[in-house]
GROMACS .gro file of N, CA and C in nm:
model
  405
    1UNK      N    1  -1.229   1.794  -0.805
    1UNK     CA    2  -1.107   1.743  -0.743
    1UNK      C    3  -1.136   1.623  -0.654
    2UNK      N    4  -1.252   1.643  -0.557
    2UNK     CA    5  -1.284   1.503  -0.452
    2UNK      C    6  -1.313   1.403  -0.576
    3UNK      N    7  -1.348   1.403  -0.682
    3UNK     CA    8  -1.414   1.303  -0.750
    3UNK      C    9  -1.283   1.187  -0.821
    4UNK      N   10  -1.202   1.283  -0.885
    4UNK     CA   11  -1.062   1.251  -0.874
    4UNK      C   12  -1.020   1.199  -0.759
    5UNK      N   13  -1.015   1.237  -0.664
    5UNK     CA   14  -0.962   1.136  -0.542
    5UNK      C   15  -0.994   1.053  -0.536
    6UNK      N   16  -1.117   1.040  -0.489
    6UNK     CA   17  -1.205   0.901  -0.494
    6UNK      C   18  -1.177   0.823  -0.560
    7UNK      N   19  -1.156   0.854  -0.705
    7UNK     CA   20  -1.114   0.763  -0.827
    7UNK      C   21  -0.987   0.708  -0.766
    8UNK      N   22  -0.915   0.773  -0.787
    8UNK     CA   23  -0.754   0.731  -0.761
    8UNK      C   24  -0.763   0.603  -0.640
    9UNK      N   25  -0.795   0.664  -0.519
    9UNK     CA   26  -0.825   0.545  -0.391
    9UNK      C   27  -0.873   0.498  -0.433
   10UNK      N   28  -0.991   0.469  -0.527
   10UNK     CA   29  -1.060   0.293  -0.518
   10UNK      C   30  -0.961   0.227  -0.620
   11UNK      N   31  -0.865   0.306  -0.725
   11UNK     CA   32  -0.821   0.226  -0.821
   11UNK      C   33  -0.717   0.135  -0.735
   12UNK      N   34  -0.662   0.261  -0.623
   12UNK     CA   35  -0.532   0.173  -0.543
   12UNK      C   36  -0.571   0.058  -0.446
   13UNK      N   37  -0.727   0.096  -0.449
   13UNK     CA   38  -0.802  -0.039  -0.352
   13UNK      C   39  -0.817  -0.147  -0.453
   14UNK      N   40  -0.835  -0.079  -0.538
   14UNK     CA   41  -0.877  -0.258  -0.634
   14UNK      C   42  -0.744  -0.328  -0.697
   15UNK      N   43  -0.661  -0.266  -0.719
   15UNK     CA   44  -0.470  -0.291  -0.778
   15UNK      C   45  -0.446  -0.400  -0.600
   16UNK      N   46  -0.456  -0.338  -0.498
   16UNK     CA   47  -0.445  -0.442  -0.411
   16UNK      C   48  -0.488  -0.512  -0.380
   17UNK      N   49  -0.633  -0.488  -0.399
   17UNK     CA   50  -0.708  -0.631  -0.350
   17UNK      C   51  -0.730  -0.740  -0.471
   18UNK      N   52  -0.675  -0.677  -0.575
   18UNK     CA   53  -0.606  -0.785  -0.700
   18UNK      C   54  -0.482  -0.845  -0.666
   19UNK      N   55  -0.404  -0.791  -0.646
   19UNK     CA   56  -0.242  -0.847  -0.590
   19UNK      C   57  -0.291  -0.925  -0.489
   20UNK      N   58  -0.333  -0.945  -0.312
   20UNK     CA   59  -0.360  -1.003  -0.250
   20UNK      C   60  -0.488  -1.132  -0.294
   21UNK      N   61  -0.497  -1.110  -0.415
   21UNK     CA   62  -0.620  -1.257  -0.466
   21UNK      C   63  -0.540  -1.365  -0.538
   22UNK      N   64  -0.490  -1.229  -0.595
   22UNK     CA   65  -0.381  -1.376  -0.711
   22UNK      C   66  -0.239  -1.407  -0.605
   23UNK      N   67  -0.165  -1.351  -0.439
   23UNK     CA   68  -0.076  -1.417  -0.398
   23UNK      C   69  -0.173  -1.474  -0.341
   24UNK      N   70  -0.307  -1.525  -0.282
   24UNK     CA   71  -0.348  -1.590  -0.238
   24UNK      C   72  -0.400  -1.755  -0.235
   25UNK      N   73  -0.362  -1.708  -0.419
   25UNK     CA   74  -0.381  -1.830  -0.463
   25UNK      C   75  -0.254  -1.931  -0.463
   26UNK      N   76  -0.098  -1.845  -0.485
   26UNK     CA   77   0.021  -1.890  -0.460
   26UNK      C   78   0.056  -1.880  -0.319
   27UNK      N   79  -0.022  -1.923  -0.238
   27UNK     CA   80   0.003  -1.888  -0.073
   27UNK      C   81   0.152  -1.963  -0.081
   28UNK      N   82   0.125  -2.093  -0.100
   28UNK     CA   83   0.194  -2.171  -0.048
   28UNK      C   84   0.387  -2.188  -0.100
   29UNK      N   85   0.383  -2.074  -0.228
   29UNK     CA   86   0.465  -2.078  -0.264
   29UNK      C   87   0.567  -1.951  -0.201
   30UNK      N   88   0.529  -1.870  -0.112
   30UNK     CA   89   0.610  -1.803  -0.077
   30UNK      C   90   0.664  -1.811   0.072
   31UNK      N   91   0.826  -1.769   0.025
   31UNK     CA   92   0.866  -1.798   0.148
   31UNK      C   93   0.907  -1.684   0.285
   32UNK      N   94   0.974  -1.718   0.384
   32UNK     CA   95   0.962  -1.615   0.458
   32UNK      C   96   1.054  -1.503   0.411
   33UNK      N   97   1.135  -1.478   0.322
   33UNK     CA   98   1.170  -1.391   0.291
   33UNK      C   99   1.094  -1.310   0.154
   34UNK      N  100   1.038  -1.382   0.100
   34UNK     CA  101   0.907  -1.295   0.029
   34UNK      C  102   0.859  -1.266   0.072
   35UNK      N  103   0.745  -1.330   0.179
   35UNK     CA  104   0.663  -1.269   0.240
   35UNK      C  105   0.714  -1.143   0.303
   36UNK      N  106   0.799  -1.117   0.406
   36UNK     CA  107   0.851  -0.968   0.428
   36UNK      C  108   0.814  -0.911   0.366
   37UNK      N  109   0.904  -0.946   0.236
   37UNK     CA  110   0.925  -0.804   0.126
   37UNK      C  111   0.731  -0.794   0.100
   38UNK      N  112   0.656  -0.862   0.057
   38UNK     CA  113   0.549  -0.837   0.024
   38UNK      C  114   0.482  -0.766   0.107
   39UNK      N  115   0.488  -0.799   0.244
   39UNK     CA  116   0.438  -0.704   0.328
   39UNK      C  117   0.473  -0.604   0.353
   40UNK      N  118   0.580  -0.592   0.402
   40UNK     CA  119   0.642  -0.422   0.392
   40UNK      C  120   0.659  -0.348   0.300
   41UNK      N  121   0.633  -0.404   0.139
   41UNK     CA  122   0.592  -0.329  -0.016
   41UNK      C  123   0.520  -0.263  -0.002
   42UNK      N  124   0.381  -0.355   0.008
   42UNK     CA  125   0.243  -0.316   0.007
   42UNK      C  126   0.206  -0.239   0.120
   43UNK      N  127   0.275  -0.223   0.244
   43UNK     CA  128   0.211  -0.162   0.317
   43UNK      C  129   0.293  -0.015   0.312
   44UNK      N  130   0.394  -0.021   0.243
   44UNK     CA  131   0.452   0.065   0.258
   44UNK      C  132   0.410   0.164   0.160
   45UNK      N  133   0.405   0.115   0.092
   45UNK     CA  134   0.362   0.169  -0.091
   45UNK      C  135   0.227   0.243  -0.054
   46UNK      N  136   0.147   0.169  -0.024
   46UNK     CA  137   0.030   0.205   0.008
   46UNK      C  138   0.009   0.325   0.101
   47UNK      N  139   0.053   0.311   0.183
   47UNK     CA  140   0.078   0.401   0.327
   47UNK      C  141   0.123   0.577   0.293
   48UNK      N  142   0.219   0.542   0.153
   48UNK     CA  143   0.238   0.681   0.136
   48UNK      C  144   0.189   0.776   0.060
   49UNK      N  145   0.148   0.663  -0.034
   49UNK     CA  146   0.046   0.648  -0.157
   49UNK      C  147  -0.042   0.762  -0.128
   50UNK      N  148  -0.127   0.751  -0.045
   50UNK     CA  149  -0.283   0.701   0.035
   50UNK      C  150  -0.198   0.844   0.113
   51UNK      N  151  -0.149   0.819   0.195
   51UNK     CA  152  -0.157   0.969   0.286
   51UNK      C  153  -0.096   1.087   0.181
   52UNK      N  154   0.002   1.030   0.102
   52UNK     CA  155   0.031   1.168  -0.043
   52UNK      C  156  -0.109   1.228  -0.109
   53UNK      N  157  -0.159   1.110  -0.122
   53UNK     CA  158  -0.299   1.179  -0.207
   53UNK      C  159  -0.356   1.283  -0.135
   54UNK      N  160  -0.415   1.200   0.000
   54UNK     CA  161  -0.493   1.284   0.079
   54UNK      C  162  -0.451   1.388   0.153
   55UNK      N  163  -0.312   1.399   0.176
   55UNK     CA  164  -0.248   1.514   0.268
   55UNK      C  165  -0.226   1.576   0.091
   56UNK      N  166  -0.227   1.601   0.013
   56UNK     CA  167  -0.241   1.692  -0.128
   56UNK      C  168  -0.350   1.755  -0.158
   57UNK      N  169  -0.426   1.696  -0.130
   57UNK     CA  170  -0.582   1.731  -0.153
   57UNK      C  171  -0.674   1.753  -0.036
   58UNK      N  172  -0.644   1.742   0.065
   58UNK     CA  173  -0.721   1.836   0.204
   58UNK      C  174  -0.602   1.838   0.300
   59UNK      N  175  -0.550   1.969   0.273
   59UNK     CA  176  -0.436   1.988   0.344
   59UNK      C  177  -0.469   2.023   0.532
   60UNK      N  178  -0.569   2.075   0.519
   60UNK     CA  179  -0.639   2.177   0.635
   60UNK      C  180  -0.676   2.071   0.714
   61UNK      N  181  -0.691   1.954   0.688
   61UNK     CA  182  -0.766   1.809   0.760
   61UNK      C  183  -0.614   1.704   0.787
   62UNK      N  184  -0.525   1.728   0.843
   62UNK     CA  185  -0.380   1.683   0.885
   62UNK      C  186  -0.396   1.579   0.975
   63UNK      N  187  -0.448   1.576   1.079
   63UNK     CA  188  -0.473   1.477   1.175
   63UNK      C  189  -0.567   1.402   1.108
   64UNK      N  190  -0.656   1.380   1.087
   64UNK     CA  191  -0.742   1.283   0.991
   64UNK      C  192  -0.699   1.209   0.894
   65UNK      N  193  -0.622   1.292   0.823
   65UNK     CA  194  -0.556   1.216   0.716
   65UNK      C  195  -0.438   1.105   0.785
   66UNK      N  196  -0.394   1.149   0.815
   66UNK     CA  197  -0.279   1.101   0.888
   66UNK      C  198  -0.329   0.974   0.970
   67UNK      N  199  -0.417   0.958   1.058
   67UNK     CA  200  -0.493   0.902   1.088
   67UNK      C  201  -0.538   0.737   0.998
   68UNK      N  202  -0.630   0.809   0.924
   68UNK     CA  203  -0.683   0.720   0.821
   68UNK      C  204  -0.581   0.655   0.726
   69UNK      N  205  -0.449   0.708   0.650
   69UNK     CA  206  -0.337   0.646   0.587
   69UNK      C  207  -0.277   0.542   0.718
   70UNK      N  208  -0.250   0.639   0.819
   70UNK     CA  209  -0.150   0.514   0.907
   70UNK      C  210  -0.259   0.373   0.917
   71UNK      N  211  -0.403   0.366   0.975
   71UNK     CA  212  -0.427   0.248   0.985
   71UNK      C  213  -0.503   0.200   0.881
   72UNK      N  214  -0.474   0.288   0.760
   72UNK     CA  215  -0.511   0.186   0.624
   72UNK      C  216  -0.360   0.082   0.588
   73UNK      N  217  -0.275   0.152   0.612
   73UNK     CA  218  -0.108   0.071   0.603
   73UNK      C  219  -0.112  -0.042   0.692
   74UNK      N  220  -0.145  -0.015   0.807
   74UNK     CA  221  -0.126  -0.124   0.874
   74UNK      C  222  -0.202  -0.227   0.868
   75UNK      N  223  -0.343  -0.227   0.823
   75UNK     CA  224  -0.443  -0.305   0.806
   75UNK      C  225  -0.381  -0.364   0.676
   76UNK      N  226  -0.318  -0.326   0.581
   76UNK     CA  227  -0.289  -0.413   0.423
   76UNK      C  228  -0.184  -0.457   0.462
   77UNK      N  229  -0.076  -0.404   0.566
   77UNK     CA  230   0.042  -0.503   0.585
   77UNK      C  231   0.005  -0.611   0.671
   78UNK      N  232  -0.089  -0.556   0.805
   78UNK     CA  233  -0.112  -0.704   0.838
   78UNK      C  234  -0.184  -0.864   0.798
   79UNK      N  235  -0.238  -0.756   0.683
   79UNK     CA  236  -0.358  -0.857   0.575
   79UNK      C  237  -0.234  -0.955   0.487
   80UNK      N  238  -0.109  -0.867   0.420
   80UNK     CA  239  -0.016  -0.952   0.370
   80UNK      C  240   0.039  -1.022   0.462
   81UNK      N  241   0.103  -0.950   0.534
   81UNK     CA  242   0.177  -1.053   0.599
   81UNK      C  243   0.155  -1.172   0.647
   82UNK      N  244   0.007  -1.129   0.665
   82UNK     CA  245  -0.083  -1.255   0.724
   82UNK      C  246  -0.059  -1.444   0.631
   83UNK      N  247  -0.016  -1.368   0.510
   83UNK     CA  248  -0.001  -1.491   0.407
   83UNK      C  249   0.066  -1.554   0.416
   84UNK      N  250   0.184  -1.576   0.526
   84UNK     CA  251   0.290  -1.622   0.600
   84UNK      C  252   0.302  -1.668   0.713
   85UNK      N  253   0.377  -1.553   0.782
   85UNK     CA  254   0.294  -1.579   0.965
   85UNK      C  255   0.315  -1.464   1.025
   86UNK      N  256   0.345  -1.502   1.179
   86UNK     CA  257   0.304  -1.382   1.233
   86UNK      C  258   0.471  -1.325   1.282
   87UNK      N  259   0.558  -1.337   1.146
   87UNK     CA  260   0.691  -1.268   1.193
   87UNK      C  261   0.656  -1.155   1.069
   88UNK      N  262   0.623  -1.205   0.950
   88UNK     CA  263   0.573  -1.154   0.825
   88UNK      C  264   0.489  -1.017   0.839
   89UNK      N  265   0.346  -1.100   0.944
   89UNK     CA  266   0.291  -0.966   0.957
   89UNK      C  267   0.329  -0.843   1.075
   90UNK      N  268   0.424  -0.875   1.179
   90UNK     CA  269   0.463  -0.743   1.217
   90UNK      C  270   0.540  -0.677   1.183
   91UNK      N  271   0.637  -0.744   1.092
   91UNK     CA  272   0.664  -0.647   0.958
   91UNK      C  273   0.572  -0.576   0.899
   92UNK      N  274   0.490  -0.643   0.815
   92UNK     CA  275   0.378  -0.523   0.803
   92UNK      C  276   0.341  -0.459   0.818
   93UNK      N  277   0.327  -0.452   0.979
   93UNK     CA  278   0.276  -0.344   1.065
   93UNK      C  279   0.337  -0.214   1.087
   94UNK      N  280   0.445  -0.276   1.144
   94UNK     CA  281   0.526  -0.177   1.127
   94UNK      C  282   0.600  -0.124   1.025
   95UNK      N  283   0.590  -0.145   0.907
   95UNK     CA  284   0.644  -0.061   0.769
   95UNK      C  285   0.481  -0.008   0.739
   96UNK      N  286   0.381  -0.059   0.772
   96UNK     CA  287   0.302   0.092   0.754
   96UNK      C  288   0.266   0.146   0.817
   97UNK      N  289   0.276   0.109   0.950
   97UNK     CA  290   0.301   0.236   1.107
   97UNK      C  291   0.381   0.367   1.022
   98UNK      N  292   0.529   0.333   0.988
   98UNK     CA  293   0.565   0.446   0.927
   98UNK      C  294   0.579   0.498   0.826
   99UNK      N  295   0.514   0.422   0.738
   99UNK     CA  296   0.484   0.453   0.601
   99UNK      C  297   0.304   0.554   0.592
  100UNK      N  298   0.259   0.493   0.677
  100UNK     CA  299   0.143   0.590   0.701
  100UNK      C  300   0.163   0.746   0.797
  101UNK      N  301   0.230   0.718   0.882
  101UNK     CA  302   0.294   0.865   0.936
  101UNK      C  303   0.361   0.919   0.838
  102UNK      N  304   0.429   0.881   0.728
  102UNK     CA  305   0.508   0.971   0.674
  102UNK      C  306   0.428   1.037   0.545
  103UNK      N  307   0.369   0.929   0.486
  103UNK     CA  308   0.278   0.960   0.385
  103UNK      C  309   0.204   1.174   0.348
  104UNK      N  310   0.133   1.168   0.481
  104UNK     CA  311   0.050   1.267   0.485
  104UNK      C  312   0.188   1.389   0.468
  105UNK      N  313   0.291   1.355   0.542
  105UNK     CA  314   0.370   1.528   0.535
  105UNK      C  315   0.435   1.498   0.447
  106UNK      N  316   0.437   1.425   0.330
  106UNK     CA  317   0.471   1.427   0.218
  106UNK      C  318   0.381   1.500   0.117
  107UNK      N  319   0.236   1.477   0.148
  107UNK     CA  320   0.153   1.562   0.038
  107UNK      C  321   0.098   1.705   0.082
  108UNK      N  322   0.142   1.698   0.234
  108UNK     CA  323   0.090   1.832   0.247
  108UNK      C  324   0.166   1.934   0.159
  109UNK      N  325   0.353   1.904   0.129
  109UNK     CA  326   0.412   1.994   0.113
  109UNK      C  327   0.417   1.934  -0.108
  110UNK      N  328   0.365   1.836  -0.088
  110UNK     CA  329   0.353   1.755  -0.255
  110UNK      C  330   0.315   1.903  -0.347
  111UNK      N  331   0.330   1.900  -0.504
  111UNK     CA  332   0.262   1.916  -0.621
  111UNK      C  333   0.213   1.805  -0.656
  112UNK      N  334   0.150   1.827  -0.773
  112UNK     CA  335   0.075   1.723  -0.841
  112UNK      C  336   0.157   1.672  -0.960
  113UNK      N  337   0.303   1.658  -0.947
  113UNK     CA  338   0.378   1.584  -1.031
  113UNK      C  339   0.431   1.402  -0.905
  114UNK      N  340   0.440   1.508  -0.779
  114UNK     CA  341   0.478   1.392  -0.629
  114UNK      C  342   0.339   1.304  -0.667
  115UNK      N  343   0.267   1.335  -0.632
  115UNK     CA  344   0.098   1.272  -0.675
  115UNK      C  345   0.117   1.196  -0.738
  116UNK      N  346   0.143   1.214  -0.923
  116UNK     CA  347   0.131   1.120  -1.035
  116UNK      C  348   0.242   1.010  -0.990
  117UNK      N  349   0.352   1.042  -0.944
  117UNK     CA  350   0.454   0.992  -0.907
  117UNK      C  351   0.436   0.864  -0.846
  118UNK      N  352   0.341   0.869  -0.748
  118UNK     CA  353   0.286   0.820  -0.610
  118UNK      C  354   0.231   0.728  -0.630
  119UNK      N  355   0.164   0.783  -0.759
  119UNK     CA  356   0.057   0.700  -0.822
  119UNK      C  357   0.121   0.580  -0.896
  120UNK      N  358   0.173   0.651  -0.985
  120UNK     CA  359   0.235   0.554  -1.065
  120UNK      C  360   0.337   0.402  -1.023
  121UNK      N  361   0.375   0.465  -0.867
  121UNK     CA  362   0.464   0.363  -0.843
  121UNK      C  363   0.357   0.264  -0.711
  122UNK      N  364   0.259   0.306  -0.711
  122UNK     CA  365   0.128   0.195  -0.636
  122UNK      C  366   0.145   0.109  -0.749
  123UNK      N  367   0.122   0.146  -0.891
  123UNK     CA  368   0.098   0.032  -0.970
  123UNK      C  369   0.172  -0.033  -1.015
  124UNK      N  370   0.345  -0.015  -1.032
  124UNK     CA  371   0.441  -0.033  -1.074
  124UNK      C  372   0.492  -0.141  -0.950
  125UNK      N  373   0.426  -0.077  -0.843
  125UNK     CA  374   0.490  -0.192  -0.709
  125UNK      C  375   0.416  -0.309  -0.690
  126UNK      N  376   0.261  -0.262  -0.716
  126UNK     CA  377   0.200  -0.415  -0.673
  126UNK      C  378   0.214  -0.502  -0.802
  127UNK      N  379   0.240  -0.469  -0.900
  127UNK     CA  380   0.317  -0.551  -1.051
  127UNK      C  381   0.380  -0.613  -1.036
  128UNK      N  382   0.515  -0.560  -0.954
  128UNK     CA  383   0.633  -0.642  -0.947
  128UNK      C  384   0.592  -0.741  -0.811
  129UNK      N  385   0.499  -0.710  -0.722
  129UNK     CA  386   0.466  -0.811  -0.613
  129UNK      C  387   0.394  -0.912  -0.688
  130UNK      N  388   0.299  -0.926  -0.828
  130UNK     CA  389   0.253  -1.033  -0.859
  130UNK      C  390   0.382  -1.109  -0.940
  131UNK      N  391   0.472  -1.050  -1.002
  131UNK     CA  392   0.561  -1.103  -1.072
  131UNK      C  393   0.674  -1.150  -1.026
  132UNK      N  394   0.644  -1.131  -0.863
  132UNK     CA  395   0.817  -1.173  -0.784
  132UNK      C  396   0.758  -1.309  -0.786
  133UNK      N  397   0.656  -1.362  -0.782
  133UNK     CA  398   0.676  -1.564  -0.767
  133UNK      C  399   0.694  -1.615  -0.901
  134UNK      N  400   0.746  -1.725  -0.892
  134UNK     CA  401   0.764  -1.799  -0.960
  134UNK      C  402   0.705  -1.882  -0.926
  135UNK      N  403   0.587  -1.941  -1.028
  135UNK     CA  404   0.510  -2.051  -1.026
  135UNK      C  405   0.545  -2.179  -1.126
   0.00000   0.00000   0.00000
């Protein structure tokens, strides 16, 4: 089961740190109302993602998890938002301030259909974040 986890988190680490390479290259094309949305997507997406998994799979470890999702959210929203400025990224921040608090008591009480779910829409979201510019 940990090995599976592991898997899953690095796939949702590498799906983002793919999305944040290729908007990086379109920095210049987004504006302040993309940027928002990109930041508060990704951090949000992520945030619940990330604490669903882990509040599913070590339920008994609540504060930790919780912990580790909230300032993994906030660290990827302030990393997006960053691609803008600094109205962009406290959006960020704060959509995964509570996207990471909420995350974990979502998987404590999750099955593993919420999970696939979770999953599926990390990848389905950072998709539509490479496909919202128009270049």
């Amino acid at each position: 089961m940990s090995l599976l986890v592991l898997f899953v988190l690095v796939s949702y680490l590498f799906v983002c740190s793919f999305t944040y390479l290729y908007l990086k290259k379109l920095q210049y094309l987004i504006s302040y109302h993309l940027g928002m949305n990109l930041a508060m997507t990704s951090s949000g997406v992520m945030g619940i993602a990330v604490g669903t998994l882990l509040g599913y799979a070590f339920p008994s470890h609540y504060s930790l998890i919780t912990i580790i999702a909230t300032l993994l959210a906030i660290i990827i929203g302030a990393i997006f938002g960053a691609l803008v400025d600094y109205q962009t990224l406290l959006s960020g921040v704060t959509s995964g301030l509570m996207a990471g608090i909420m995350g974990p008591m979502i998987g404590v009480v999750a099955d593993l259909t919420l999970v696939t779910f979770c999953s599926l829409l990390v990848y389905a979201m950072f998709g539509l974040l490479c496909f919202s510019i128009r270049s």
